[in-house]
Amino acid sequence: MLNNTLFLITFYIYTLALVFSILFIVNKKKWVEVSSFTIFALGFLLHTAALFVRWGEAGSVEVAAFQEAEGRILQGWEWFSVYISHPPWSNMYESLVCFGWGMVLVSLYGIRRFRIPVLPIFSIAVTLLIMGSASLLITKGITPLVPALQSKWIHLHVTMATISYPAFGLAAILAVFYLLKVGVRPQTFGVVAAVVAILIVMAVGGKALLTGGEYRLPLLSNHAGEMFRATYEASDANGALLVSDAALAWPIKGAGAFFWLSLLSAMAAIAFFALRGDKNNRIFRGLMLAAFAALTAGIGAIIAAVATGGELALKEADIQSLIASNHMAGGKSLVANYILGGTSPFVLSIKGAPFEFMLLITAWVAFVFYLALEWKTDWLVSQLPDADKLDNMSYKTILFAFPFLTLLIITGAVWAYYAWGRYWGWDPKETWSLVTWLIYSIYLHVRISHGWQGRIPAVLAALGFAIVIFTYLGVNILLSGLHSYGSG
Amino acid sequence: MEVDKKNNSDWADWIWRLFISLKFTVLLLALWLIFSVAGTLVPQNAEPGRYVELYGPSAANLMMRLGLFDVFHSTWYAVILLLLLLSIVACTINLLPAKRVFAFNDPKTRRIGGPPKRRINITVGNASPADFARLTAAIKHRFKNIDEFSAEDGAAAVFAHRQSWAHFSIVIVHVSIVLIIIGGVLSSLFGFDGVMEIENGAEQNIVFKKQGAQYQPVSIGFALRCDEFELQRFKNGMPKDYVSKLTVVDNEREILTKRIEVNDPLFFGGYNFYQSSYSEMAPLLLRAANGKSVKVNLQKFESRMVPELNARVRLDSFAAMPDRMAAQLSVSSMDRMPYRISLNSVNAKSGGNPGDPVTVEFYQNQPAYQTGLQVVSDPGVGLVWAGSALIMIGLYLTFYFSHRRILAVFRNGAIEISAASQRNAASYRNEVDKIISEAGLSAASGKQEQ
């Protein structure tokens, strides 16, 4: 549909902006900086337009569904109220592009207001991670809203998230700048990157990686809180129904070895970091470089093996019962086609598990970030304003975002009360939103105490955004609950 | 005795100092956070077998003792929240006197107040009375509360301030948190959550109240009758909306009627009745050989004893599509071995052979519906909403307003300016600079201390 095309173009425009912002770091010319900002801003305009286009297209779907169900043509005010009843924030794809939009808005403001030359690269990179995740999702289509989402409160609730989450992201970036400025060594960031990468590789590769030395790309689900066993319906050549609830996985042996290597290098690096000393620092750097190279090779191996039609582990015995699921509605036909022969397995495997793939990319980006820090520490630090100013910027941003976060939780509670009869059910999403609120409350309180000012709040601000991401995406993917429909 | 009294007051002192300490607050917030995270990682209120499966018997036992299987209603959780409440109260009481001084006393005594480090001090040298008059006018432009007076030594002075109440905005935030927590506790202790199923056309006064993982039947004081259930679908079959027309019946009297749908509940007798789901049942007319017939609505897998026909009927399968229904039943009766009946609404409307004790037919072409309601009674919700509104007000006031004051004294041909802001010193500094330049003066013409 048109909106998907527009979002894709927006993604490319942001990529171009990133290129210019990297170029600026290299040649430091004013016109390059201005170009980067202008392209970023133009992308934002298109992004906004794309959201409106999607709103309209969703409106047409709602009108058509309404007319079919009611058996009559809608007109005038009634037509209009149904047409605008489905704004673009009712499924995972839409909420990701909205989050991306918010991130750009907040970044544009932050770049102008704070005037830190290296801010654009980080902001645009985060934006691209968000828009990239969105672009990998299969379910980009528009379906009529289910009854639970037909409420007025959703609009305010999602708006609060669109404003507050990106602001917390900006505050996290500024907090990291602060830590750099006060002299936190790149190796410390490296250790964080290494830990994150280790967790991701283990979570994504799973047991098969550790026991079989085999990297399997399982598809995820949040039904009953268990790992998704790709479930779908297809018929074989005789029209007999094939059903399976096995994990759709591709054993990619080569990738397994690379991920093992990456894992071990990262762990060894952490060990050497703990030992301190110049020589150990050099060994640390070497091991991190090795881990990065292995991770790159592993990701490359996945893409290569699968793009060339890697082995499909879907044995006859595995194909026992396929159950259609809303979550995989878009994937249903893709997988069926694959079974009967047709679609590219690369599309199937990567797009079927976009979050896993994006997690691997995030781990990879964390390494890139660390390596850039190692390589360019002094120059980066020189580009940053005073530590006090950075602390103040981060603080002000969190002050701005915190009331919106509070209102996000409250509107969520009101919506839940009218839709489900209780304002708080301790389901994972609600609980994690409280956890997010608590971490920033701790941040605000810690800043008051003189002994705890400076590094501790900055670490909390960075950690806070990780918690925001977990609340937003981690809960949907890894835990279960009433909010699971939001992942479709 | 002297010694005991001292020990007691030491204890009390220690406890007081603990509760007013920031570190204790941060610790409690951190504990609250950690326990909440635990409650999302450990399945809550699941069957014991599941826990043994996940963690092994000894770990599961330990975790159960720690209350990790129902974290949010566990003693630990309640203790943390209680301590937090006490800490909020203690901190507020502790800081109130200082806030009162800032807000009421300082303006009266024309004191700038606050830590000296954060005070703005500017001296404008070579100033004339006309300069001072212009400065006073510039100050008057921006402050409503002006106090022009003479200092003890006769020097002309002006003191101005605004938003002195802003010292209390954080109190509003903390009070609202107290309200929300108390409301939450009330909901938790006295709240009521259950489900109720009413067959279309029938009355029901039993609610199945949720207790942990089980449901207990409880009678509410009155009955609800489902007059009409309507399921609206989209073309692709997905449900669009469920609507039930409910009538409250008390002592044979109809009190009120309301059409409820998803997101639009019925409120009566302290309960909220939410349209939450529905079930489809097979609309069966059972006929005995002696001509007696009974209408029975069965859910899939439901088995019912029908005394009038001396038989037990079980619905083994039931499928309802927009244009047809199909059902399979097992019938067992005293007179005969159990037998199966199949029927569908298109070409086999009735099932069973003429010799069978019981034959079955559909008495209508669509399924019979049963509406599923979620029943909620929540005495704490009002407090929670009040607290929510209050916290938004409090946060808005805290983050966007601050007490700002300025004192200017004209003495020995120089104007001594001191000023302070409760929050955001940098932007107040800009404002003070603007006041000075509006008066045609230059701060640089004098000494500046910050």
mmCIF file of C-alpha atoms in Angstrom, chain B residues 48-268:
data_model
loop_
_atom_site.group_PDB
_atom_site.id
_atom_site.type_symbol
_atom_site.label_atom_id
_atom_site.label_comp_id
_atom_site.label_asym_id
_atom_site.label_seq_id
_atom_site.Cartn_x
_atom_site.Cartn_y
_atom_site.Cartn_z
ATOM 1 C CA PRO B 48 1.971 -25.824 41.701
ATOM 2 C CA GLY B 49 2.957 -28.517 39.239
ATOM 3 C CA ARG B 50 4.119 -25.881 36.812
ATOM 4 C CA TYR B 51 6.527 -24.418 39.324
ATOM 5 C CA VAL B 52 8.014 -27.776 40.182
ATOM 6 C CA GLU B 53 8.428 -28.344 36.465
ATOM 7 C CA LEU B 54 10.155 -25.012 35.966
ATOM 8 C CA TYR B 55 12.352 -24.773 39.028
ATOM 9 C CA GLY B 56 12.539 -28.169 40.664
ATOM 10 C CA PRO B 57 10.860 -29.067 43.947
ATOM 11 C CA SER B 58 13.288 -27.497 46.434
ATOM 12 C CA ALA B 59 13.683 -24.188 44.591
ATOM 13 C CA ALA B 60 9.941 -24.032 44.049
ATOM 14 C CA ASN B 61 9.348 -24.570 47.749
ATOM 15 C CA LEU B 62 11.749 -21.789 48.655
ATOM 16 C CA MET B 63 10.216 -19.429 46.151
ATOM 17 C CA MET B 64 6.771 -20.168 47.478
ATOM 18 C CA ARG B 65 7.877 -19.328 51.005
ATOM 19 C CA LEU B 66 9.283 -16.049 49.700
ATOM 20 C CA GLY B 67 5.905 -15.251 48.205
ATOM 21 C CA LEU B 68 7.276 -15.131 44.683
ATOM 22 C CA PHE B 69 4.271 -16.938 43.230
ATOM 23 C CA ASP B 70 1.918 -14.114 44.124
ATOM 24 C CA VAL B 71 4.389 -11.288 44.535
ATOM 25 C CA PHE B 72 1.977 -8.414 44.246
ATOM 26 C CA HIS B 73 -0.191 -9.655 47.093
ATOM 27 C CA SER B 74 2.669 -10.928 49.208
ATOM 28 C CA THR B 75 3.667 -9.651 52.614
ATOM 29 C CA TRP B 76 6.994 -8.351 51.349
ATOM 30 C CA TYR B 77 5.302 -6.206 48.799
ATOM 31 C CA ALA B 78 2.859 -4.818 51.310
ATOM 32 C CA VAL B 79 5.695 -4.090 53.740
ATOM 33 C CA ILE B 80 7.683 -2.204 51.109
ATOM 34 C CA LEU B 81 4.668 -0.103 50.195
ATOM 35 C CA LEU B 82 3.860 0.562 53.827
ATOM 36 C CA LEU B 83 7.421 1.683 54.544
ATOM 37 C CA LEU B 84 7.312 3.888 51.478
ATOM 38 C CA LEU B 85 4.081 5.483 52.669
ATOM 39 C CA LEU B 86 5.587 6.132 56.096
ATOM 40 C CA SER B 87 8.708 7.513 54.495
ATOM 41 C CA ILE B 88 6.685 9.906 52.335
ATOM 42 C CA VAL B 89 4.750 11.110 55.365
ATOM 43 C CA ALA B 90 7.917 11.515 57.436
ATOM 44 C CA CYS B 91 9.801 13.370 54.700
ATOM 45 C CA THR B 92 6.870 15.683 54.074
ATOM 46 C CA ILE B 93 6.489 16.503 57.780
ATOM 47 C CA ASN B 94 10.214 17.014 58.034
ATOM 48 C CA LEU B 95 10.429 19.457 55.154
ATOM 49 C CA LEU B 96 7.220 21.385 55.779
ATOM 50 C CA PRO B 97 8.749 23.886 58.217
ATOM 51 C CA ALA B 98 11.480 24.832 55.771
ATOM 52 C CA LYS B 99 8.926 25.186 52.991
ATOM 53 C CA ARG B 100 6.794 27.392 55.202
ATOM 54 C CA VAL B 101 9.776 29.628 55.854
ATOM 55 C CA PHE B 102 10.529 29.947 52.149
ATOM 56 C CA ALA B 103 6.939 30.543 51.148
ATOM 57 C CA PHE B 104 5.576 32.742 53.945
ATOM 58 C CA ASN B 105 8.330 33.960 56.197
ATOM 59 C CA ASP B 106 10.994 35.019 53.740
ATOM 60 C CA PRO B 107 8.755 37.339 51.691
ATOM 61 C CA LYS B 108 7.554 38.960 54.909
ATOM 62 C CA THR B 109 11.074 39.525 56.147
ATOM 63 C CA ARG B 110 12.208 40.310 52.639
ATOM 64 C CA ARG B 111 14.863 37.655 52.793
ATOM 65 C CA ILE B 112 16.258 36.075 49.666
ATOM 66 C CA GLY B 113 16.863 32.786 51.454
ATOM 67 C CA GLY B 114 18.189 29.534 50.054
ATOM 68 C CA PRO B 115 21.782 28.324 49.945
ATOM 69 C CA PRO B 116 24.242 31.209 49.466
ATOM 70 C CA LYS B 117 25.968 29.280 46.685
ATOM 71 C CA ARG B 118 22.869 29.503 44.536
ATOM 72 C CA ARG B 119 22.283 33.192 45.088
ATOM 73 C CA ILE B 120 22.808 35.666 42.282
ATOM 74 C CA ASN B 121 24.691 38.722 43.533
ATOM 75 C CA ILE B 122 25.222 41.709 41.250
ATOM 76 C CA THR B 123 26.392 45.183 42.141
ATOM 77 C CA VAL B 124 25.760 48.039 39.730
ATOM 78 C CA GLY B 125 28.201 50.849 40.525
ATOM 79 C CA ASN B 126 27.805 54.585 39.726
ATOM 80 C CA ALA B 127 24.065 54.483 40.004
ATOM 81 C CA SER B 128 21.728 57.405 40.443
ATOM 82 C CA PRO B 129 18.305 57.491 42.081
ATOM 83 C CA ALA B 130 16.845 57.695 38.575
ATOM 84 C CA ASP B 131 18.630 54.449 37.701
ATOM 85 C CA PHE B 132 17.158 52.840 40.774
ATOM 86 C CA ALA B 133 13.704 54.080 39.805
ATOM 87 C CA ARG B 134 14.049 52.542 36.354
ATOM 88 C CA LEU B 135 15.239 49.286 37.869
ATOM 89 C CA THR B 136 12.252 49.265 40.198
ATOM 90 C CA ALA B 137 9.963 49.823 37.213
ATOM 91 C CA ALA B 138 11.605 46.966 35.328
ATOM 92 C CA ILE B 139 11.110 44.731 38.329
ATOM 93 C CA LYS B 140 7.472 45.809 38.576
ATOM 94 C CA HIS B 141 6.949 44.656 34.982
ATOM 95 C CA ARG B 142 7.747 41.100 35.905
ATOM 96 C CA PHE B 143 6.625 40.670 39.482
ATOM 97 C CA LYS B 144 3.218 41.260 40.966
ATOM 98 C CA ASN B 145 4.304 41.050 44.617
ATOM 99 C CA ILE B 146 6.370 44.180 45.160
ATOM 100 C CA ASP B 147 7.457 45.581 48.457
ATOM 101 C CA GLU B 148 9.138 48.991 48.350
ATOM 102 C CA PHE B 149 10.629 49.878 51.698
ATOM 103 C CA SER B 150 13.510 51.515 53.523
ATOM 104 C CA ALA B 151 16.270 49.411 54.985
ATOM 105 C CA GLU B 152 17.402 49.990 58.584
ATOM 106 C CA ASP B 153 20.039 52.457 57.444
ATOM 107 C CA GLY B 154 17.462 54.383 55.413
ATOM 108 C CA ALA B 155 18.561 53.007 52.042
ATOM 109 C CA ALA B 156 15.794 52.653 49.458
ATOM 110 C CA ALA B 157 15.028 49.024 48.737
ATOM 111 C CA VAL B 158 12.632 46.945 46.752
ATOM 112 C CA PHE B 159 11.823 43.286 47.275
ATOM 113 C CA ALA B 160 9.781 41.306 44.789
ATOM 114 C CA HIS B 161 8.850 37.659 44.466
ATOM 115 C CA ARG B 162 6.443 35.318 42.715
ATOM 116 C CA GLN B 163 5.057 31.797 42.936
ATOM 117 C CA SER B 164 6.067 31.289 46.551
ATOM 118 C CA TRP B 165 3.513 28.508 46.714
ATOM 119 C CA ALA B 166 5.716 26.493 44.352
ATOM 120 C CA HIS B 167 7.539 25.090 47.359
ATOM 121 C CA PHE B 168 4.475 22.974 48.081
ATOM 122 C CA SER B 169 3.951 21.531 44.639
ATOM 123 C CA ILE B 170 6.122 18.523 45.457
ATOM 124 C CA VAL B 171 3.941 17.925 48.528
ATOM 125 C CA ILE B 172 0.976 17.589 46.185
ATOM 126 C CA VAL B 173 2.864 14.985 44.183
ATOM 127 C CA HIS B 174 3.717 12.946 47.257
ATOM 128 C CA VAL B 175 0.245 13.190 48.758
ATOM 129 C CA SER B 176 -1.181 11.953 45.481
ATOM 130 C CA ILE B 177 1.131 8.943 45.586
ATOM 131 C CA VAL B 178 -0.179 8.187 49.071
ATOM 132 C CA LEU B 179 -3.750 8.380 47.769
ATOM 133 C CA ILE B 180 -2.973 6.076 44.891
ATOM 134 C CA ILE B 181 -1.282 3.499 47.103
ATOM 135 C CA ILE B 182 -4.126 3.561 49.631
ATOM 136 C CA GLY B 183 -6.639 3.257 46.799
ATOM 137 C CA GLY B 184 -4.695 0.328 45.436
ATOM 138 C CA VAL B 185 -4.667 -1.380 48.804
ATOM 139 C CA LEU B 186 -8.429 -0.900 49.169
ATOM 140 C CA SER B 187 -8.977 -2.392 45.746
ATOM 141 C CA SER B 188 -6.732 -5.278 46.596
ATOM 142 C CA LEU B 189 -8.311 -6.058 49.945
ATOM 143 C CA PHE B 190 -11.943 -5.362 49.206
ATOM 144 C CA GLY B 191 -12.117 -5.526 45.457
ATOM 145 C CA PHE B 192 -14.112 -8.153 43.723
ATOM 146 C CA ASP B 193 -13.462 -9.594 40.306
ATOM 147 C CA GLY B 194 -15.438 -12.335 38.719
ATOM 148 C CA VAL B 195 -17.258 -13.680 35.713
ATOM 149 C CA MET B 196 -20.896 -14.218 35.069
ATOM 150 C CA GLU B 197 -22.533 -16.121 32.264
ATOM 151 C CA ILE B 198 -26.136 -15.559 31.356
ATOM 152 C CA GLU B 199 -27.954 -17.518 28.692
ATOM 153 C CA ASN B 200 -29.842 -15.364 26.272
ATOM 154 C CA GLY B 201 -33.299 -14.997 27.733
ATOM 155 C CA ALA B 202 -32.402 -16.328 31.160
ATOM 156 C CA GLU B 203 -31.696 -14.779 34.545
ATOM 157 C CA GLN B 204 -28.621 -15.213 36.680
ATOM 158 C CA ASN B 205 -27.607 -14.120 40.140
ATOM 159 C CA ILE B 206 -24.423 -16.113 40.630
ATOM 160 C CA VAL B 207 -21.040 -14.569 39.990
ATOM 161 C CA PHE B 208 -17.912 -16.688 39.916
ATOM 162 C CA LYS B 209 -15.479 -14.722 42.000
ATOM 163 C CA LYS B 210 -11.816 -15.110 41.141
ATOM 164 C CA GLN B 211 -9.699 -16.388 44.060
ATOM 165 C CA GLY B 212 -6.118 -16.819 42.913
ATOM 166 C CA ALA B 213 -6.372 -19.394 40.161
ATOM 167 C CA GLN B 214 -9.833 -20.690 41.151
ATOM 168 C CA TYR B 215 -13.352 -19.386 40.868
ATOM 169 C CA GLN B 216 -15.917 -19.507 43.699
ATOM 170 C CA PRO B 217 -19.603 -19.027 43.123
ATOM 171 C CA VAL B 218 -21.019 -16.083 45.039
ATOM 172 C CA SER B 219 -24.525 -14.767 45.012
ATOM 173 C CA ILE B 220 -25.005 -11.067 44.396
ATOM 174 C CA GLY B 221 -28.088 -9.569 45.969
ATOM 175 C CA PHE B 222 -30.072 -9.282 42.750
ATOM 176 C CA ALA B 223 -30.381 -10.956 39.356
ATOM 177 C CA LEU B 224 -29.485 -9.935 35.862
ATOM 178 C CA ARG B 225 -31.558 -11.044 32.926
ATOM 179 C CA CYS B 226 -30.138 -11.114 29.466
ATOM 180 C CA ASP B 227 -32.984 -9.998 27.253
ATOM 181 C CA GLU B 228 -31.068 -10.059 24.035
ATOM 182 C CA PHE B 229 -27.553 -10.847 22.922
ATOM 183 C CA GLU B 230 -26.228 -9.594 19.628
ATOM 184 C CA LEU B 231 -22.955 -10.545 18.023
ATOM 185 C CA GLN B 232 -21.835 -8.161 15.330
ATOM 186 C CA ARG B 233 -19.252 -9.460 12.908
ATOM 187 C CA PHE B 234 -17.099 -8.071 10.169
ATOM 188 C CA LYS B 235 -17.332 -9.604 6.716
ATOM 189 C CA ASN B 236 -14.222 -11.684 7.335
ATOM 190 C CA GLY B 237 -15.898 -13.282 10.307
ATOM 191 C CA MET B 238 -13.925 -11.441 12.958
ATOM 192 C CA PRO B 239 -16.101 -10.164 15.769
ATOM 193 C CA LYS B 240 -16.760 -6.457 15.684
ATOM 194 C CA ASP B 241 -18.770 -5.907 18.819
ATOM 195 C CA TYR B 242 -20.853 -7.847 21.348
ATOM 196 C CA VAL B 243 -23.943 -6.205 22.759
ATOM 197 C CA SER B 244 -26.167 -7.470 25.553
ATOM 198 C CA LYS B 245 -29.419 -5.958 26.655
ATOM 199 C CA LEU B 246 -29.514 -6.549 30.398
ATOM 200 C CA THR B 247 -32.290 -5.982 32.889
ATOM 201 C CA VAL B 248 -31.705 -5.810 36.624
ATOM 202 C CA VAL B 249 -34.331 -7.820 38.479
ATOM 203 C CA ASP B 250 -34.668 -7.504 42.245
ATOM 204 C CA ASN B 251 -37.417 -9.330 44.137
ATOM 205 C CA GLU B 252 -39.388 -9.914 40.939
ATOM 206 C CA ARG B 253 -39.246 -6.199 40.123
ATOM 207 C CA GLU B 254 -37.448 -4.863 37.082
ATOM 208 C CA ILE B 255 -35.244 -2.013 38.214
ATOM 209 C CA LEU B 256 -33.479 -0.907 35.075
ATOM 210 C CA THR B 257 -32.424 -1.997 31.611
ATOM 211 C CA LYS B 258 -29.267 -1.184 29.730
ATOM 212 C CA ARG B 259 -27.615 -2.250 26.514
ATOM 213 C CA ILE B 260 -24.003 -2.899 27.284
ATOM 214 C CA GLU B 261 -21.162 -3.501 24.903
ATOM 215 C CA VAL B 262 -17.401 -3.864 25.098
ATOM 216 C CA ASN B 263 -16.034 -0.737 26.840
ATOM 217 C CA ASP B 264 -19.506 0.323 28.005
ATOM 218 C CA PRO B 265 -20.505 -1.426 31.252
ATOM 219 C CA LEU B 266 -23.594 -1.530 33.470
ATOM 220 C CA PHE B 267 -23.150 -0.155 36.968
ATOM 221 C CA PHE B 268 -25.517 -1.333 39.687
#
